[in-house]
């Protein structure tokens, strides 16, 4: 249960519910000029009685809450899934003049099965009467369908089935046949696979398919993490590139899980759930528990030390003023800090309570972020452990570096080396950080919301 909030930790730029619980982002679809964001939602500030909440936005930053979209029924709770805009009404569930949004989700009851719901006005969703559309009575874990347009025509869904993902194809979003599977080879850990996504990006003019797979809580990986594979998709199944058989995490921090991307946007935009299953139920935020990461645009970059890598840049950058030098005092609780330097250096943010938060580059050329003394920790025994305090990851670049930190009250996101290293971290300072100290050969600049 979320513990009592000693002060207001509500973020300004990150989506959080008014009250109650959220985990995974669901049904990310852009349709009729609106970005939709559904989420795994429970009415109390802890996991349970899972519905789909619903919000919409014109810019991915300012969100308007809409009525809860999907509630539990006789097939079970409404677990994670996706949504597409069926612009040609291939499902026949809308009309040519008013094509439907089709949401596909997991009905989690005695078994996990896939169901669909139809939205004709962007607000109200009606469950398909013949659900489930992909029945299951054997697999204990069979969930989190992500629907995409098949490059060869029709539709594909990728979903998680225990220690691997499975692909199904359909012409009408209603009748589905299995076309392939991938996994568990190259797996990062033994946890259950969850919330896959599959999409193409380009790297130097070449199409490369990205398969995201989230991994349930596993101590060997410090909680729940999202990994990615690079490879190809032939319309039936995914094959990893020979040079990329070892998966990499999309985020080196602790708090970016179950991330998936938008359907219907030109750029590939990811939102993750900004928490870790290890401590997510105990966050000290009071009547709400859970928030999303900043939406980030994903690209592929060829790096000198790590080859092809996924890179991300937060969409909130456009909100911030031109950077100006900062030393000593830090204004407010929402800002972007850009620290650039060479060799070893550290930025230290601190407050009058004696709490401090650090990030920087160490002598071994790794980037680190450290919340071990950055505020409240004892609300959960794992969050308080040193291994959940400081984390580091090696750079894929050599030489001069730039670290860009977006700070938003109780969450920060650090991007380094053109976004090829990202760290998303929750933190709960008992008072705002109001001073900054830069150690080493580096300079800091600040940008504020304009
Ligand atoms: C991932 C997950 C999904 C599931 C949902 C339940 O965080 O475990 O696999 O659908 O959360 O809320």
Coordinates of C-alpha atoms and ligand atoms in Angstrom, one line a residue:
X1 CA 0.0 0.0 0.0
X2 CA 1.3 3.5 -0.9
X3 CA 2.4 5.1 2.4
X4 CA 1.3 8.5 3.6
X5 CA 3.0 11.3 1.7
X6 CA 5.0 13.6 3.9
X7 CA 4.9 16.2 1.2
X8 CA 3.5 16.6 -2.3
X9 CA 5.6 14.3 -4.6
X10 CA 3.2 14.8 -7.6
X11 CA 5.3 15.3 -10.8
X12 CA 4.6 18.2 -13.1
X13 CA 5.6 16.7 -16.5
X14 CA 5.1 13.0 -15.9
X15 CA 1.6 11.5 -16.1
X16 CA 0.2 10.3 -12.7
X17 CA -3.4 9.4 -11.8
X18 CA -5.4 11.8 -9.5
X19 CA -5.8 8.9 -7.1
X20 CA -5.4 5.2 -7.0
X21 CA -2.9 2.9 -8.6
X22 CA -1.3 2.7 -12.1
X23 CA 1.2 0.3 -13.6
X24 CA 1.8 -0.4 -17.3
X25 CA 0.9 2.0 -20.1
X26 CA -1.7 0.4 -22.3
X27 CA -3.4 1.1 -25.7
X28 CA -1.0 3.8 -26.8
X29 CA -2.6 5.0 -30.0
X30 CA -2.7 8.3 -31.9
X31 CA -6.0 8.9 -33.6
X32 CA -7.9 12.0 -34.8
X33 CA -5.3 14.4 -33.4
X34 CA -5.2 12.9 -29.9
X35 CA -2.6 10.7 -28.2
X36 CA -4.4 8.2 -26.0
X37 CA -2.8 6.8 -22.9
X38 CA -4.6 4.0 -21.1
X39 CA -3.0 2.4 -18.0
X40 CA -3.3 -0.6 -15.7
X41 CA -5.4 1.1 -13.0
X42 CA -6.7 0.1 -9.6
X43 CA -9.1 2.3 -7.5
X44 CA -6.9 2.0 -4.4
X45 CA -3.2 3.2 -4.2
X46 CA -1.9 -0.4 -4.5
X47 CA -2.2 -3.1 -7.2
X48 CA -5.6 -4.9 -7.5
X49 CA -9.0 -4.9 -9.2
X50 CA -7.3 -3.9 -12.4
X51 CA -9.1 -1.8 -15.0
X52 CA -7.9 0.4 -17.9
X53 CA -7.8 4.0 -17.0
X54 CA -7.8 6.5 -19.9
X55 CA -6.3 10.0 -20.6
X56 CA -5.7 12.0 -23.8
X57 CA -3.3 14.7 -24.9
X58 CA -2.5 16.8 -27.9
X59 CA 1.2 17.2 -27.0
X60 CA 2.1 14.1 -24.8
X61 CA 2.8 16.4 -21.8
X62 CA -0.6 17.9 -20.8
X63 CA -3.1 15.1 -20.1
X64 CA -6.8 15.2 -19.7
X65 CA -8.3 12.3 -17.7
X66 CA -11.3 10.5 -19.3
X67 CA -13.7 8.0 -17.8
X68 CA -12.2 4.5 -17.0
X69 CA -12.3 2.7 -20.3
X70 CA -12.5 -1.0 -19.4
X71 CA -13.6 -2.8 -16.2
X72 CA -13.2 -6.4 -15.0
X73 CA -15.9 -8.9 -16.1
X74 CA -16.6 -12.6 -16.0
X75 CA -13.4 -13.4 -18.0
X76 CA -11.3 -11.6 -15.3
X77 CA -9.4 -8.4 -14.7
X78 CA -8.3 -6.3 -17.7
X79 CA -4.6 -6.8 -18.0
X80 CA -2.1 -5.1 -20.3
X81 CA -2.6 -4.6 -24.1
X82 CA -2.6 -2.2 -27.0
X83 CA -4.8 -0.3 -29.3
X84 CA -4.8 0.4 -33.1
X85 CA -6.7 2.8 -35.3
X86 CA -8.4 0.6 -37.8
X87 CA -8.6 3.3 -40.4
X88 CA -9.9 1.0 -43.2
X89 CA -12.4 -0.6 -40.9
X90 CA -10.9 -4.1 -41.6
X91 CA -12.7 -5.3 -38.5
X92 CA -16.1 -4.2 -39.7
X93 CA -16.7 -3.0 -36.1
X94 CA -16.9 0.6 -37.1
X95 CA -17.9 2.2 -40.4
X96 CA -15.9 3.6 -43.4
X97 CA -16.9 7.1 -42.2
X98 CA -16.1 6.4 -38.6
X99 CA -13.3 3.9 -38.3
X100 CA -12.9 2.3 -34.9
X101 CA -10.1 2.2 -32.3
X102 CA -9.7 -1.5 -31.5
X103 CA -8.1 -2.2 -28.1
X104 CA -6.7 -5.7 -27.5
X105 CA -6.1 -6.7 -23.9
X106 CA -5.6 -9.8 -21.7
X107 CA -8.6 -11.1 -19.8
X108 CA -6.9 -12.4 -16.7
X109 CA -9.3 -14.9 -15.0
X110 CA -8.8 -18.6 -14.4
X111 CA -6.8 -18.4 -17.6
X112 CA -5.1 -15.6 -19.5
X113 CA -6.9 -15.0 -22.9
X114 CA -6.9 -12.1 -25.4
X115 CA -10.0 -10.0 -25.8
X116 CA -10.9 -6.9 -27.8
X117 CA -13.0 -3.8 -27.3
X118 CA -14.2 -1.2 -29.8
X119 CA -14.1 2.6 -29.4
X120 CA -16.1 4.7 -31.9
X121 CA -15.9 8.1 -30.2
X122 CA -12.4 8.0 -28.6
X123 CA -14.0 7.9 -25.1
X124 CA -16.4 4.9 -24.7
X125 CA -15.2 1.4 -25.3
X126 CA -17.5 -1.6 -25.8
X127 CA -16.2 -5.1 -25.3
X128 CA -16.7 -7.5 -28.3
X129 CA -19.5 -9.9 -27.3
X130 CA -17.6 -13.0 -28.6
X131 CA -14.5 -12.5 -26.5
X132 CA -12.0 -14.0 -26.1
X133 CA -10.6 -13.7 -29.7
X134 CA -7.5 -15.7 -28.7
X135 CA -8.6 -18.3 -26.2
X136 CA -6.2 -20.2 -24.0
X137 CA -6.7 -22.9 -21.3
X138 CA -3.2 -24.3 -21.1
X139 CA -0.5 -21.7 -20.8
X140 CA -0.3 -20.2 -17.2
X141 CA 1.2 -16.9 -18.6
X142 CA -0.2 -15.7 -21.9
X143 CA -0.6 -11.9 -22.0
X144 CA 0.1 -8.3 -23.0
X145 CA -0.9 -8.4 -26.7
X146 CA 0.7 -5.6 -28.9
X147 CA -1.0 -5.2 -32.2
X148 CA 0.9 -3.8 -35.2
X149 CA 0.4 -3.5 -39.0
X150 CA 2.0 -6.4 -40.6
X151 CA 4.5 -5.2 -43.3
X152 CA 3.2 -7.8 -45.7
X153 CA -0.5 -6.8 -45.1
X154 CA -3.0 -7.4 -42.4
X155 CA -2.3 -7.3 -38.7
X156 CA 0.2 -9.0 -36.3
X157 CA 0.0 -9.4 -32.6
X158 CA 3.0 -10.2 -30.5
X159 CA 2.3 -11.4 -27.0
X160 CA 4.2 -12.9 -24.0
X161 CA 3.9 -16.6 -23.3
X162 CA 6.0 -17.4 -20.2
X163 CA 9.7 -17.6 -21.4
X164 CA 9.1 -16.5 -25.0
X165 CA 6.9 -14.4 -27.3
X166 CA 4.4 -15.6 -29.8
X167 CA 3.2 -14.0 -33.1
X168 CA -0.3 -14.3 -34.5
X169 CA -1.7 -12.9 -37.8
X170 CA -5.1 -11.7 -38.8
X171 CA -6.9 -9.9 -41.6
X172 CA -9.7 -8.4 -39.4
X173 CA -8.4 -8.1 -35.9
X174 CA -10.9 -10.7 -34.8
X175 CA -9.7 -14.1 -36.2
X176 CA -6.1 -14.9 -35.3
X177 CA -3.6 -17.7 -36.3
X178 CA -0.2 -18.4 -34.8
X179 CA 2.6 -17.5 -37.2
X180 CA 5.8 -17.9 -35.1
X181 CA 7.6 -17.6 -31.8
X182 CA 10.9 -16.2 -30.4
X183 CA 12.8 -17.0 -27.2
X184 CA 14.0 -17.8 -24.7
X185 CA 17.5 -17.9 -26.2
X186 CA 19.7 -15.0 -25.1
X187 CA 17.4 -14.2 -22.2
X188 CA 18.7 -11.9 -19.5
X189 CA 17.2 -13.8 -16.7
X190 CA 14.7 -16.5 -15.7
X191 CA 11.8 -14.3 -15.0
X192 CA 8.5 -14.3 -16.9
X193 CA 8.4 -12.3 -20.2
X194 CA 5.9 -9.5 -20.3
X195 CA 4.7 -6.6 -22.4
X196 CA 6.5 -7.2 -25.7
X197 CA 6.6 -4.6 -28.6
X198 CA 7.8 -5.0 -32.2
X199 CA 8.6 -2.1 -34.6
X200 CA 10.9 -1.1 -37.4
X201 CA 13.5 1.7 -37.2
X202 CA 16.2 2.7 -39.7
X203 CA 19.9 2.6 -39.2
X204 CA 21.9 4.3 -41.9
X205 CA 19.2 3.7 -44.4
X206 CA 18.7 0.0 -43.4
X207 CA 15.5 -1.3 -41.8
X208 CA 16.1 -2.9 -38.4
X209 CA 13.3 -4.4 -36.3
X210 CA 13.3 -3.9 -32.6
X211 CA 11.7 -6.4 -30.2
X212 CA 11.2 -5.1 -26.7
X213 CA 10.6 -7.6 -23.9
X214 CA 9.9 -6.7 -20.3
X215 CA 11.2 -9.1 -17.6
X216 CA 9.3 -9.7 -14.4
X217 CA 11.0 -9.0 -11.1
X218 CA 14.3 -10.9 -10.9
X219 CA 16.9 -10.2 -8.2
X220 CA 19.8 -11.0 -10.6
X221 CA 18.8 -8.0 -12.7
X222 CA 17.7 -5.8 -9.7
X223 CA 14.0 -6.0 -10.2
X224 CA 11.9 -5.6 -13.3
X225 CA 13.7 -4.5 -16.4
X226 CA 13.0 -4.1 -20.1
X227 CA 15.4 -5.6 -22.6
X228 CA 15.5 -5.2 -26.4
X229 CA 16.7 -7.3 -29.3
X230 CA 17.6 -6.1 -32.8
X231 CA 16.9 -8.2 -35.9
X232 CA 14.4 -8.7 -38.7
X233 CA 10.7 -9.6 -39.0
X234 CA 9.4 -11.5 -42.1
X235 CA 5.8 -10.9 -41.4
X236 CA 5.6 -14.2 -39.4
X237 CA 8.4 -14.2 -36.8
X238 CA 11.4 -12.3 -35.5
X239 CA 15.0 -13.3 -36.1
X240 CA 17.8 -11.6 -34.1
X241 CA 20.8 -10.1 -36.0
X242 CA 23.8 -12.4 -35.7
X243 CA 25.7 -9.4 -34.2
X244 CA 23.0 -8.7 -31.7
X245 CA 22.1 -11.9 -30.0
X246 CA 22.7 -10.5 -26.5
X247 CA 19.9 -8.4 -25.4
X248 CA 20.5 -4.9 -23.8
X249 CA 18.3 -3.0 -21.4
X250 CA 16.5 0.0 -22.8
X251 CA 17.1 1.9 -19.6
X252 CA 20.0 1.4 -17.1
X253 CA 18.0 2.9 -14.2
X254 CA 15.6 1.0 -11.9
X255 CA 12.3 2.7 -12.9
X256 CA 11.3 2.1 -16.5
X257 CA 9.3 -1.0 -17.0
X258 CA 6.7 -2.4 -19.4
X259 CA 7.4 0.4 -21.9
X260 CA 5.6 0.2 -25.3
X261 CA 5.3 2.5 -28.3
X262 CA 2.5 4.5 -30.0
X263 CA 0.6 3.2 -32.9
X264 CA -0.1 5.8 -35.6
X265 CA 2.8 8.3 -35.1
X266 CA 5.5 9.2 -37.5
X267 CA 8.2 9.0 -34.9
X268 CA 8.5 5.9 -32.6
X269 CA 7.4 7.2 -29.2
X270 CA 7.8 5.0 -26.0
X271 CA 6.2 5.4 -22.6
X272 CA 7.2 3.2 -19.7
X273 CA 5.8 2.7 -16.2
X274 CA 8.2 4.6 -14.0
X275 CA 8.6 2.1 -11.2
X276 CA 10.0 -1.3 -10.3
X277 CA 7.8 -4.2 -9.1
X278 CA 10.2 -4.8 -6.2
X279 CA 8.9 -1.7 -4.3
X280 CA 6.2 -0.2 -6.5
X281 CA 3.4 -0.9 -4.0
X282 CA 5.0 1.0 -1.2
X283 CA 5.9 4.4 -2.8
X284 CA 5.5 7.3 -0.3
X285 CA 3.1 9.3 -2.5
X286 CA -0.2 9.0 -0.6
X287 CA -3.5 8.9 -2.5
X288 CA -1.9 8.1 -5.8
X289 CA 0.7 5.4 -6.5
X290 CA 2.5 5.1 -9.8
X291 CA 3.5 7.4 -12.7
X292 CA 4.7 7.1 -16.3
X293 CA 8.1 7.9 -17.8
X294 CA 8.3 10.9 -20.1
X295 CA 7.4 9.9 -23.6
X296 CA 10.6 9.5 -25.5
X297 CA 11.4 9.3 -29.2
X298 CA 13.3 6.2 -30.1
X299 CA 16.0 6.0 -32.8
X300 CA 18.9 3.7 -33.6
X301 CA 22.5 4.9 -33.3
X302 CA 25.7 3.3 -34.4
X303 CA 28.1 3.7 -31.5
X304 CA 31.9 3.4 -31.6
X305 CA 32.1 1.0 -28.6
X306 CA 28.8 -0.8 -28.6
X307 CA 27.7 -1.0 -32.3
X308 CA 24.0 -0.4 -33.0
X309 CA 22.1 0.8 -29.9
X310 CA 18.6 2.1 -29.2
X311 CA 18.6 5.8 -28.3
X312 CA 16.0 7.9 -26.7
X313 CA 15.2 11.6 -26.3
X314 CA 12.3 12.9 -24.1
X315 CA 9.6 14.9 -25.9
X316 CA 9.6 17.4 -23.0
X317 CA 12.8 19.1 -24.2
X318 CA 10.8 21.5 -26.4
X319 CA 9.2 22.9 -23.2
X320 CA 12.5 24.2 -21.7
X321 CA 14.2 27.6 -22.1
X322 CA 17.6 28.1 -23.7
X323 CA 20.2 26.7 -21.2
X324 CA 22.1 29.2 -19.0
X325 CA 25.1 28.5 -16.7
X326 CA 24.2 27.5 -13.2
X327 CA 26.3 27.4 -10.0
X328 CA 25.3 27.4 -6.4
X329 CA 21.6 27.9 -6.2
X330 CA 19.0 25.7 -8.0
X331 CA 15.6 27.2 -8.7
X332 CA 12.4 25.1 -8.2
X333 CA 11.7 21.4 -8.5
X334 CA 11.2 21.1 -12.3
X335 CA 14.2 21.8 -14.5
X336 CA 16.6 20.4 -17.0
X337 CA 20.3 20.3 -16.2
X338 CA 22.9 19.8 -18.9
X339 CA 26.3 18.8 -17.6
X340 CA 29.2 18.5 -20.1
X341 CA 32.8 17.6 -19.5
X342 CA 35.6 15.3 -20.1
X343 CA 37.1 12.6 -17.9
X344 CA 35.8 12.1 -14.4
X345 CA 33.2 14.6 -13.0
X346 CA 30.2 14.7 -10.7
X347 CA 27.1 16.8 -10.2
X348 CA 25.8 17.0 -6.6
X349 CA 22.3 18.3 -5.9
X350 CA 21.5 18.9 -2.2
X351 CA 19.0 20.4 0.2
X352 CA 18.9 21.8 3.7
X353 CA 17.9 18.4 5.2
X354 CA 21.4 17.1 4.3
X355 CA 20.1 15.0 1.5
X356 CA 22.0 14.8 -1.8
X357 CA 21.7 13.2 -5.2
X358 CA 24.6 12.6 -7.5
X359 CA 25.3 11.7 -11.1
X360 CA 28.4 11.8 -13.2
X361 CA 31.1 9.9 -15.1
X362 CA 33.7 7.8 -13.3
X363 CA 37.3 7.0 -14.1
X364 CA 36.4 3.8 -15.8
X365 CA 34.3 5.8 -18.3
X366 CA 31.0 4.6 -16.8
X367 CA 28.0 6.8 -16.2
X368 CA 26.4 6.6 -12.7
X369 CA 23.4 7.9 -10.8
X370 CA 23.1 7.7 -7.1
X371 CA 20.0 8.2 -5.0
X372 CA 21.3 6.4 -1.8
X373 CA 21.2 9.6 0.2
X374 CA 18.6 11.5 -1.9
X375 CA 15.6 11.3 0.5
X376 CA 13.1 8.9 1.9
X377 CA 14.2 5.2 1.5
X378 CA 12.8 3.2 4.4
X379 CA 9.2 3.0 3.0
X380 CA 10.4 -0.3 1.4
X381 CA 13.3 -2.6 2.5
X382 CA 14.5 -3.1 -1.0
X383 CA 14.4 0.5 -2.0
X384 CA 16.6 1.2 1.1
X385 CA 19.3 -1.3 0.0
X386 CA 22.6 0.1 -1.4
X387 CA 22.2 -1.9 -4.6
X388 CA 19.0 0.0 -5.3
X389 CA 20.7 3.3 -4.5
X390 CA 23.6 3.7 -6.9
X391 CA 23.8 2.2 -10.4
X392 CA 26.3 2.6 -13.2
X393 CA 26.6 1.5 -16.9
X394 CA 29.6 1.7 -19.3
X395 CA 29.5 4.3 -22.1
X396 CA 29.2 3.3 -25.8
X397 CA 31.3 6.4 -26.7
X398 CA 34.8 7.6 -25.7
X399 CA 36.0 11.2 -25.1
X400 CA 33.9 14.3 -24.1
X401 CA 30.4 13.7 -22.8
X402 CA 27.1 15.5 -22.2
X403 CA 24.6 14.3 -19.5
X404 CA 21.1 15.7 -19.7
X405 CA 18.9 15.4 -16.6
X406 CA 15.2 16.2 -16.6
X407 CA 14.2 16.6 -12.9
X408 CA 10.5 16.6 -12.0
X409 CA 9.9 16.6 -8.2
X410 CA 10.0 12.8 -7.5
X411 CA 11.5 11.5 -10.7
X412 CA 14.5 12.2 -12.9
X413 CA 15.6 10.9 -16.3
X414 CA 19.2 11.1 -17.3
X415 CA 20.2 10.8 -20.9
X416 CA 23.9 10.5 -22.0
X417 CA 25.8 10.1 -25.2
X418 CA 23.0 11.0 -27.6
X419 CA 20.5 9.1 -25.6
X420 CA 22.3 5.7 -25.9
X421 CA 22.4 5.5 -22.1
X422 CA 19.3 6.4 -20.1
X423 CA 18.6 6.2 -16.4
X424 CA 15.1 6.7 -15.0
X425 CA 15.0 6.9 -11.2
X426 CA 12.4 7.7 -8.6
X427 CA 13.5 9.7 -5.6
X428 CA 11.8 11.3 -2.6
X429 CA 13.8 14.3 -1.2
X430 CA 12.2 15.6 2.0
X431 CA 12.8 19.2 0.7
X432 CA 13.5 20.4 -2.8
X433 CA 17.1 20.2 -3.9
X434 CA 18.1 23.9 -3.9
X435 CA 21.9 23.8 -4.5
X436 CA 24.2 22.3 -7.0
X437 CA 27.9 21.6 -6.9
X438 CA 30.0 20.4 -9.9
X439 CA 33.2 18.5 -9.1
X440 CA 35.8 17.8 -11.8
X441 CA 36.3 19.1 -15.3
X442 CA 32.7 19.9 -16.3
X443 CA 30.2 22.8 -16.6
X444 CA 26.5 22.8 -15.8
X445 CA 23.7 24.7 -17.5
X446 CA 20.0 24.9 -16.5
X447 CA 16.8 25.2 -18.5
X448 CA 13.4 26.0 -17.0
X449 CA 9.9 25.5 -18.3
X450 CA 9.0 28.5 -20.4
Ligands
LIG1 C1 3.6 -6.0 -16.2 C2 2.4 -6.9 -15.9 C3 1.8 -7.4 -17.1 C4 0.3 -7.6 -16.7 C5 0.1 -6.4 -15.8 C6 -0.9 -6.7 -14.7 O1 3.9 -5.1 -15.3 O2 2.7 -7.9 -14.9 O3 2.4 -8.6 -17.6 O4 -0.5 -7.6 -17.8 O5 1.3 -6.1 -15.3 O6 -1.2 -5.5 -14.0

